[in-house]
């Protein structure tokens, strides 16, 4: 990185434009100010016009967080969007862990089956019950079940369980609809 | 508009002419002396700097802080004083 003092006025002006710094003419009274602004901008950004890249870097970092511990991020919102997940930063992690434990309780009671994201909730609930290898189990579950690329950890056993619940419920309803059999009618009463 | 001082009202009421730099709102004796040492002995010289910085608030505030050590309030007072003067007379 060349020193700013050796730059001519034109070069300073060009650098200011590259960093997107609004400026006036480079005069004796303004040169020091612009040099200071340029040095600040250089320390903040490695390269000029790299704001887009930093944005992507943040996204990539957050993706790493997602693969590391998928369940908590998705539970926080209750929606399956990647964009929502990308907004959750590492700082929210501690909050998400506590929240996911609380929401897991509720999710199990309600039996909310519309979204597949609940399955990572259950995996985290399971992992929370075992304080020792909680991280490793969640990671293993994330790796063992690569069914959904977005959530990254939908356990197979949970899907089977949900399916069984629905199947039993449907069977119950079906038997109730049969007028010939009296047993289900008695069971209703 | 936030409350402006009497100094501000006096300055923006008329053309600055040959007024001293200490007539600017936010610039007292200490800051005025520092500016004078740097060559900004009249209000119109500071106005010149303000215009050269394209009347940009951030640039002017930073310049003022670097040149005479003005704090945030003083920077804001001086900026709004000059900006309002420019709106009326420039």
mmCIF file of C-alpha atoms in Angstrom:
data_model
loop_
_atom_site.group_PDB
_atom_site.id
_atom_site.type_symbol
_atom_site.label_atom_id
_atom_site.label_comp_id
_atom_site.label_asym_id
_atom_site.label_seq_id
_atom_site.Cartn_x
_atom_site.Cartn_y
_atom_site.Cartn_z
ATOM 1 C CA UNK A 1 0.000 0.000 0.000
ATOM 2 C CA UNK A 2 1.688 3.184 -1.205
ATOM 3 C CA UNK A 3 1.763 6.163 1.113
ATOM 4 C CA UNK A 4 -0.732 8.881 0.542
ATOM 5 C CA UNK A 5 1.722 11.742 0.839
ATOM 6 C CA UNK A 6 3.333 10.870 -2.460
ATOM 7 C CA UNK A 7 0.100 11.102 -4.362
ATOM 8 C CA UNK A 8 -0.765 14.034 -6.501
ATOM 9 C CA UNK A 9 -4.046 15.879 -6.160
ATOM 10 C CA UNK A 10 -5.523 13.999 -9.062
ATOM 11 C CA UNK A 11 -4.586 10.650 -7.617
ATOM 12 C CA UNK A 12 -6.097 11.566 -4.269
ATOM 13 C CA UNK A 13 -9.240 12.643 -6.046
ATOM 14 C CA UNK A 14 -9.401 9.349 -7.910
ATOM 15 C CA UNK A 15 -8.883 7.355 -4.733
ATOM 16 C CA UNK A 16 -11.655 9.272 -3.022
ATOM 17 C CA UNK A 17 -13.968 8.426 -5.885
ATOM 18 C CA UNK A 18 -13.000 4.769 -5.722
ATOM 19 C CA UNK A 19 -13.897 4.624 -2.059
ATOM 20 C CA UNK A 20 -17.084 6.502 -2.735
ATOM 21 C CA UNK A 21 -16.129 9.444 -0.553
ATOM 22 C CA UNK A 22 -17.870 12.627 -1.544
ATOM 23 C CA UNK A 23 -15.299 15.389 -1.798
ATOM 24 C CA UNK A 24 -14.521 18.816 -3.167
ATOM 25 C CA UNK A 25 -11.357 20.105 -4.819
ATOM 26 C CA UNK A 26 -8.047 19.012 -3.353
ATOM 27 C CA UNK A 27 -6.543 22.204 -2.040
ATOM 28 C CA UNK A 28 -3.952 23.049 0.536
ATOM 29 C CA UNK A 29 -6.584 23.401 3.192
ATOM 30 C CA UNK A 30 -8.396 20.203 2.268
ATOM 31 C CA UNK A 31 -5.579 17.852 1.374
ATOM 32 C CA UNK A 32 -4.881 16.723 4.912
ATOM 33 C CA UNK A 33 -8.531 16.112 5.569
ATOM 34 C CA UNK A 34 -8.913 13.939 2.480
ATOM 35 C CA UNK A 35 -5.736 12.047 3.217
ATOM 36 C CA UNK A 36 -7.063 11.272 6.653
ATOM 37 C CA UNK A 37 -10.347 10.090 5.215
ATOM 38 C CA UNK A 38 -8.570 7.928 2.690
ATOM 39 C CA UNK A 39 -6.384 6.278 5.315
ATOM 40 C CA UNK A 40 -9.480 5.563 7.404
ATOM 41 C CA UNK A 41 -11.228 4.080 4.389
ATOM 42 C CA UNK A 42 -8.199 1.991 3.525
ATOM 43 C CA UNK A 43 -8.014 0.463 6.973
ATOM 44 C CA UNK A 44 -11.702 -0.330 6.937
ATOM 45 C CA UNK A 45 -11.815 -1.844 3.471
ATOM 46 C CA UNK A 46 -8.926 -3.807 2.008
ATOM 47 C CA UNK A 47 -9.813 -2.847 -1.526
ATOM 48 C CA UNK A 48 -11.842 0.031 -2.912
ATOM 49 C CA UNK A 49 -15.437 -0.651 -3.963
ATOM 50 C CA UNK A 50 -15.446 -3.817 -1.922
ATOM 51 C CA UNK A 51 -18.671 -3.143 -0.074
ATOM 52 C CA UNK A 52 -20.427 -5.849 -2.039
ATOM 53 C CA UNK A 53 -17.755 -8.324 -1.173
ATOM 54 C CA UNK A 54 -18.005 -7.646 2.512
ATOM 55 C CA UNK A 55 -21.692 -8.239 2.286
ATOM 56 C CA UNK A 56 -21.081 -11.604 0.741
ATOM 57 C CA UNK A 57 -18.469 -12.399 3.310
ATOM 58 C CA UNK A 58 -20.975 -11.850 6.040
ATOM 59 C CA UNK A 59 -23.341 -14.179 4.319
ATOM 60 C CA UNK A 60 -20.674 -16.797 4.008
ATOM 61 C CA UNK A 61 -19.780 -16.514 7.637
ATOM 62 C CA UNK A 62 -23.352 -16.967 8.573
ATOM 63 C CA UNK A 63 -23.622 -19.980 6.349
ATOM 64 C CA UNK A 64 -20.792 -21.488 8.312
ATOM 65 C CA UNK A 65 -22.732 -20.896 11.468
ATOM 66 C CA UNK A 66 -25.728 -22.583 9.942
ATOM 67 C CA UNK A 67 -23.879 -25.768 9.131
ATOM 68 C CA UNK A 68 -22.314 -25.783 12.521
ATOM 69 C CA UNK A 69 -25.551 -25.678 14.436
ATOM 70 C CA UNK A 70 -28.558 -25.688 12.179
ATOM 71 C CA UNK A 71 -31.475 -26.176 14.543
ATOM 72 C CA UNK A 72 -31.352 -23.016 16.579
ATOM 73 C CA UNK A 73 -31.280 -20.598 13.696
ATOM 74 C CA UNK A 74 -34.385 -21.989 12.058
ATOM 75 C CA UNK A 75 -36.418 -22.249 15.206
ATOM 76 C CA UNK A 76 -35.969 -18.654 16.056
ATOM 77 C CA UNK A 77 -38.156 -17.547 13.194
ATOM 78 C CA UNK A 78 -40.311 -20.572 12.639
ATOM 79 C CA UNK A 79 -39.987 -20.059 8.890
ATOM 80 C CA UNK A 80 -37.906 -21.883 6.381
ATOM 81 C CA UNK A 81 -36.375 -18.964 4.514
ATOM 82 C CA UNK A 82 -32.688 -18.805 3.948
ATOM 83 C CA UNK A 83 -32.840 -15.043 3.840
ATOM 84 C CA UNK A 84 -34.250 -14.878 7.324
ATOM 85 C CA UNK A 85 -31.602 -17.179 8.552
ATOM 86 C CA UNK A 86 -28.899 -15.077 7.045
ATOM 87 C CA UNK A 87 -29.882 -12.161 9.239
ATOM 88 C CA UNK A 88 -29.124 -14.064 12.415
ATOM 89 C CA UNK A 89 -25.596 -13.299 13.452
ATOM 90 C CA UNK A 90 -23.253 -15.039 15.793
ATOM 91 C CA UNK A 91 -24.161 -12.656 18.569
ATOM 92 C CA UNK A 92 -27.670 -14.019 18.633
ATOM 93 C CA UNK A 93 -26.438 -17.506 19.163
ATOM 94 C CA UNK A 94 -26.664 -17.555 22.915
ATOM 95 C CA UNK A 95 -30.180 -16.185 22.739
ATOM 96 C CA UNK A 96 -31.140 -18.684 20.093
ATOM 97 C CA UNK A 97 -29.956 -21.602 22.169
ATOM 98 C CA UNK A 98 -32.136 -20.622 25.089
ATOM 99 C CA UNK A 99 -35.065 -19.789 22.873
ATOM 100 C CA UNK A 100 -34.842 -23.031 20.992
ATOM 101 C CA UNK A 101 -35.073 -24.987 24.211
ATOM 102 C CA UNK A 102 -38.206 -23.119 25.196
ATOM 103 C CA UNK A 103 -39.842 -23.374 21.799
ATOM 104 C CA UNK A 104 -39.045 -27.032 21.602
ATOM 105 C CA UNK A 105 -41.326 -27.668 24.527
ATOM 106 C CA UNK A 106 -44.167 -25.865 22.868
ATOM 107 C CA UNK A 107 -43.600 -27.463 19.532
ATOM 108 C CA UNK A 108 -43.864 -30.914 20.966
ATOM 109 C CA UNK A 109 -47.072 -30.174 22.793
ATOM 110 C CA UNK A 110 -48.806 -28.671 19.816
ATOM 111 C CA UNK A 111 -47.609 -31.260 17.372
ATOM 112 C CA UNK A 112 -47.262 -28.582 14.736
ATOM 113 C CA UNK A 113 -46.623 -30.471 11.555
ATOM 114 C CA UNK A 114 -46.876 -27.937 8.801
ATOM 115 C CA UNK A 115 -43.227 -27.026 8.587
ATOM 116 C CA UNK A 116 -40.378 -29.478 8.423
ATOM 117 C CA UNK A 117 -38.200 -27.111 10.376
ATOM 118 C CA UNK A 118 -39.605 -28.400 13.621
ATOM 119 C CA UNK A 119 -37.610 -31.557 13.194
ATOM 120 C CA UNK A 120 -34.372 -29.708 13.845
ATOM 121 C CA UNK A 121 -36.138 -28.352 16.904
ATOM 122 C CA UNK A 122 -36.615 -31.862 18.148
ATOM 123 C CA UNK A 123 -33.047 -32.754 17.440
ATOM 124 C CA UNK A 124 -31.881 -29.782 19.427
ATOM 125 C CA UNK A 125 -34.293 -30.709 22.208
ATOM 126 C CA UNK A 126 -32.774 -34.128 22.285
ATOM 127 C CA UNK A 127 -29.315 -32.716 22.244
ATOM 128 C CA UNK A 128 -30.200 -30.317 25.045
ATOM 129 C CA UNK A 129 -31.327 -33.210 27.236
ATOM 130 C CA UNK A 130 -27.830 -34.582 26.963
ATOM 131 C CA UNK A 131 -25.595 -31.736 27.994
ATOM 132 C CA UNK A 132 -22.390 -33.564 27.156
ATOM 133 C CA UNK A 133 -22.277 -34.310 23.456
ATOM 134 C CA UNK A 134 -24.958 -31.825 22.491
ATOM 135 C CA UNK A 135 -22.912 -30.111 19.839
ATOM 136 C CA UNK A 136 -21.595 -33.324 18.383
ATOM 137 C CA UNK A 137 -25.019 -34.934 18.186
ATOM 138 C CA UNK A 138 -26.492 -31.923 16.440
ATOM 139 C CA UNK A 139 -23.605 -31.940 14.019
ATOM 140 C CA UNK A 140 -23.980 -35.649 13.429
ATOM 141 C CA UNK A 141 -27.648 -35.280 12.833
ATOM 142 C CA UNK A 142 -26.946 -32.473 10.465
ATOM 143 C CA UNK A 143 -24.569 -34.661 8.541
ATOM 144 C CA UNK A 144 -26.535 -37.884 8.687
ATOM 145 C CA UNK A 145 -29.672 -36.417 7.249
ATOM 146 C CA UNK A 146 -28.859 -34.248 4.283
ATOM 147 C CA UNK A 147 -32.394 -34.409 3.013
ATOM 148 C CA UNK A 148 -33.118 -30.717 3.145
ATOM 149 C CA UNK A 149 -30.212 -28.606 1.996
ATOM 150 C CA UNK A 150 -31.564 -25.442 3.609
ATOM 151 C CA UNK A 151 -32.217 -26.623 7.155
ATOM 152 C CA UNK A 152 -29.454 -29.163 7.019
ATOM 153 C CA UNK A 153 -30.717 -31.532 9.712
ATOM 154 C CA UNK A 154 -34.174 -33.125 9.444
ATOM 155 C CA UNK A 155 -34.031 -36.404 11.326
ATOM 156 C CA UNK A 156 -35.573 -39.383 9.632
ATOM 157 C CA UNK A 157 -37.076 -40.825 12.761
ATOM 158 C CA UNK A 158 -39.022 -37.669 13.373
ATOM 159 C CA UNK A 159 -40.556 -37.770 9.956
ATOM 160 C CA UNK A 160 -41.573 -41.385 10.522
ATOM 161 C CA UNK A 161 -43.058 -40.467 13.871
ATOM 162 C CA UNK A 162 -45.047 -37.629 12.363
ATOM 163 C CA UNK A 163 -46.212 -39.913 9.592
ATOM 164 C CA UNK A 164 -47.332 -42.518 12.082
ATOM 165 C CA UNK A 165 -49.278 -39.973 14.067
ATOM 166 C CA UNK A 166 -51.029 -38.769 10.968
ATOM 167 C CA UNK A 167 -51.670 -42.332 9.822
ATOM 168 C CA UNK A 168 -53.176 -43.337 13.159
ATOM 169 C CA UNK A 169 -55.335 -40.252 13.165
ATOM 170 C CA UNK A 170 -56.560 -40.908 9.638
ATOM 171 C CA UNK A 171 -57.244 -44.519 10.440
ATOM 172 C CA UNK A 172 -59.274 -43.471 13.420
ATOM 173 C CA UNK A 173 -61.282 -41.054 11.323
ATOM 174 C CA UNK A 174 -61.752 -43.662 8.597
ATOM 175 C CA UNK A 175 -63.035 -46.237 11.034
ATOM 176 C CA UNK A 176 -65.404 -43.705 12.483
ATOM 177 C CA UNK A 177 -66.876 -43.087 9.058
ATOM 178 C CA UNK A 178 -67.778 -46.766 8.565
ATOM 179 C CA UNK A 179 -71.458 -47.195 9.575
ATOM 180 C CA UNK A 180 -71.282 -51.002 9.709
ATOM 181 C CA UNK A 181 -68.829 -51.241 12.543
ATOM 182 C CA UNK A 182 -70.122 -50.385 15.947
ATOM 183 C CA UNK A 183 -66.886 -50.561 17.821
ATOM 184 C CA UNK A 184 -65.572 -47.183 16.767
ATOM 185 C CA UNK A 185 -68.944 -45.639 17.560
ATOM 186 C CA UNK A 186 -68.734 -47.041 21.027
ATOM 187 C CA UNK A 187 -65.229 -45.747 21.375
ATOM 188 C CA UNK A 188 -66.459 -42.259 20.498
ATOM 189 C CA UNK A 189 -69.053 -42.385 23.243
ATOM 190 C CA UNK B 1 -35.687 23.673 13.827
ATOM 191 C CA UNK B 2 -33.822 23.126 17.070
ATOM 192 C CA UNK B 3 -33.291 26.074 19.294
ATOM 193 C CA UNK B 4 -30.606 28.406 17.964
ATOM 194 C CA UNK B 5 -28.507 30.735 20.021
ATOM 195 C CA UNK B 6 -28.567 34.476 19.860
ATOM 196 C CA UNK B 7 -25.155 34.342 18.227
ATOM 197 C CA UNK B 8 -26.597 32.203 15.483
ATOM 198 C CA UNK B 9 -29.509 34.520 14.916
ATOM 199 C CA UNK B 10 -27.242 37.546 14.805
ATOM 200 C CA UNK B 11 -24.914 35.950 12.298
ATOM 201 C CA UNK B 12 -27.549 34.753 9.842
ATOM 202 C CA UNK B 13 -29.448 38.016 9.944
ATOM 203 C CA UNK B 14 -27.035 39.974 7.787
ATOM 204 C CA UNK B 15 -24.085 39.606 5.393
ATOM 205 C CA UNK B 16 -20.998 38.665 7.356
ATOM 206 C CA UNK B 17 -18.721 41.264 5.830
ATOM 207 C CA UNK B 18 -15.520 41.480 7.804
ATOM 208 C CA UNK B 19 -16.822 39.787 10.944
ATOM 209 C CA UNK B 20 -14.280 37.914 13.001
ATOM 210 C CA UNK B 21 -14.275 34.167 13.048
ATOM 211 C CA UNK B 22 -15.477 34.319 16.632
ATOM 212 C CA UNK B 23 -18.769 35.719 15.406
ATOM 213 C CA UNK B 24 -19.626 32.264 14.114
ATOM 214 C CA UNK B 25 -21.975 30.213 16.257
ATOM 215 C CA UNK B 26 -20.094 27.519 18.118
ATOM 216 C CA UNK B 27 -16.760 29.309 17.801
ATOM 217 C CA UNK B 28 -15.695 30.966 21.022
ATOM 218 C CA UNK B 29 -12.448 32.521 22.090
ATOM 219 C CA UNK B 30 -10.406 29.345 22.340
ATOM 220 C CA UNK B 31 -11.526 27.845 19.068
ATOM 221 C CA UNK B 32 -11.410 31.219 17.366
ATOM 222 C CA UNK B 33 -7.807 31.699 18.397
ATOM 223 C CA UNK B 34 -6.863 28.270 17.085
ATOM 224 C CA UNK B 35 -8.518 29.021 13.781
ATOM 225 C CA UNK B 36 -6.763 32.339 13.506
ATOM 226 C CA UNK B 37 -3.441 30.634 14.071
ATOM 227 C CA UNK B 38 -4.193 28.371 11.154
ATOM 228 C CA UNK B 39 -4.940 31.335 8.954
ATOM 229 C CA UNK B 40 -8.698 31.433 9.270
ATOM 230 C CA UNK B 41 -8.897 34.857 10.831
ATOM 231 C CA UNK B 42 -12.155 36.014 9.316
ATOM 232 C CA UNK B 43 -15.554 34.389 9.134
ATOM 233 C CA UNK B 44 -15.526 34.560 5.345
ATOM 234 C CA UNK B 45 -12.379 32.408 5.226
ATOM 235 C CA UNK B 46 -14.195 29.708 7.149
ATOM 236 C CA UNK B 47 -17.071 30.253 4.771
ATOM 237 C CA UNK B 48 -14.653 29.693 1.934
ATOM 238 C CA UNK B 49 -13.586 26.393 3.452
ATOM 239 C CA UNK B 50 -17.218 25.459 3.974
ATOM 240 C CA UNK B 51 -17.940 26.088 0.324
ATOM 241 C CA UNK B 52 -14.832 24.289 -0.878
ATOM 242 C CA UNK B 53 -16.028 21.277 1.073
ATOM 243 C CA UNK B 54 -19.194 21.568 -0.999
ATOM 244 C CA UNK B 55 -21.237 22.452 2.060
ATOM 245 C CA UNK B 56 -21.040 18.797 3.088
ATOM 246 C CA UNK B 57 -21.869 18.424 6.765
ATOM 247 C CA UNK B 58 -19.692 15.455 7.519
ATOM 248 C CA UNK B 59 -16.645 16.852 5.770
ATOM 249 C CA UNK B 60 -17.018 20.249 7.357
ATOM 250 C CA UNK B 61 -17.524 18.815 10.825
ATOM 251 C CA UNK B 62 -14.460 16.660 10.459
ATOM 252 C CA UNK B 63 -12.405 19.532 9.142
ATOM 253 C CA UNK B 64 -13.474 21.749 12.006
ATOM 254 C CA UNK B 65 -12.636 19.082 14.540
ATOM 255 C CA UNK B 66 -9.211 18.514 13.025
ATOM 256 C CA UNK B 67 -8.409 22.188 12.665
ATOM 257 C CA UNK B 68 -9.464 23.636 16.002
ATOM 258 C CA UNK B 69 -10.669 20.695 18.099
ATOM 259 C CA UNK B 70 -14.356 21.587 18.119
ATOM 260 C CA UNK B 71 -16.647 19.126 19.848
ATOM 261 C CA UNK B 72 -19.807 17.717 18.330
ATOM 262 C CA UNK B 73 -22.060 20.484 19.519
ATOM 263 C CA UNK B 74 -19.723 23.232 18.377
ATOM 264 C CA UNK B 75 -19.329 21.559 15.009
ATOM 265 C CA UNK B 76 -23.083 21.363 14.602
ATOM 266 C CA UNK B 77 -23.645 24.962 15.634
ATOM 267 C CA UNK B 78 -21.044 26.288 13.233
ATOM 268 C CA UNK B 79 -22.291 24.123 10.390
ATOM 269 C CA UNK B 80 -25.930 25.103 10.765
ATOM 270 C CA UNK B 81 -24.954 28.749 11.151
ATOM 271 C CA UNK B 82 -23.008 28.772 7.914
ATOM 272 C CA UNK B 83 -25.570 26.699 6.063
ATOM 273 C CA UNK B 84 -28.370 29.023 7.022
ATOM 274 C CA UNK B 85 -26.304 32.031 6.093
ATOM 275 C CA UNK B 86 -25.667 30.501 2.695
ATOM 276 C CA UNK B 87 -29.366 29.796 2.214
ATOM 277 C CA UNK B 88 -30.104 33.450 2.732
ATOM 278 C CA UNK B 89 -27.216 35.227 1.074
ATOM 279 C CA UNK B 90 -25.302 32.984 -1.226
#
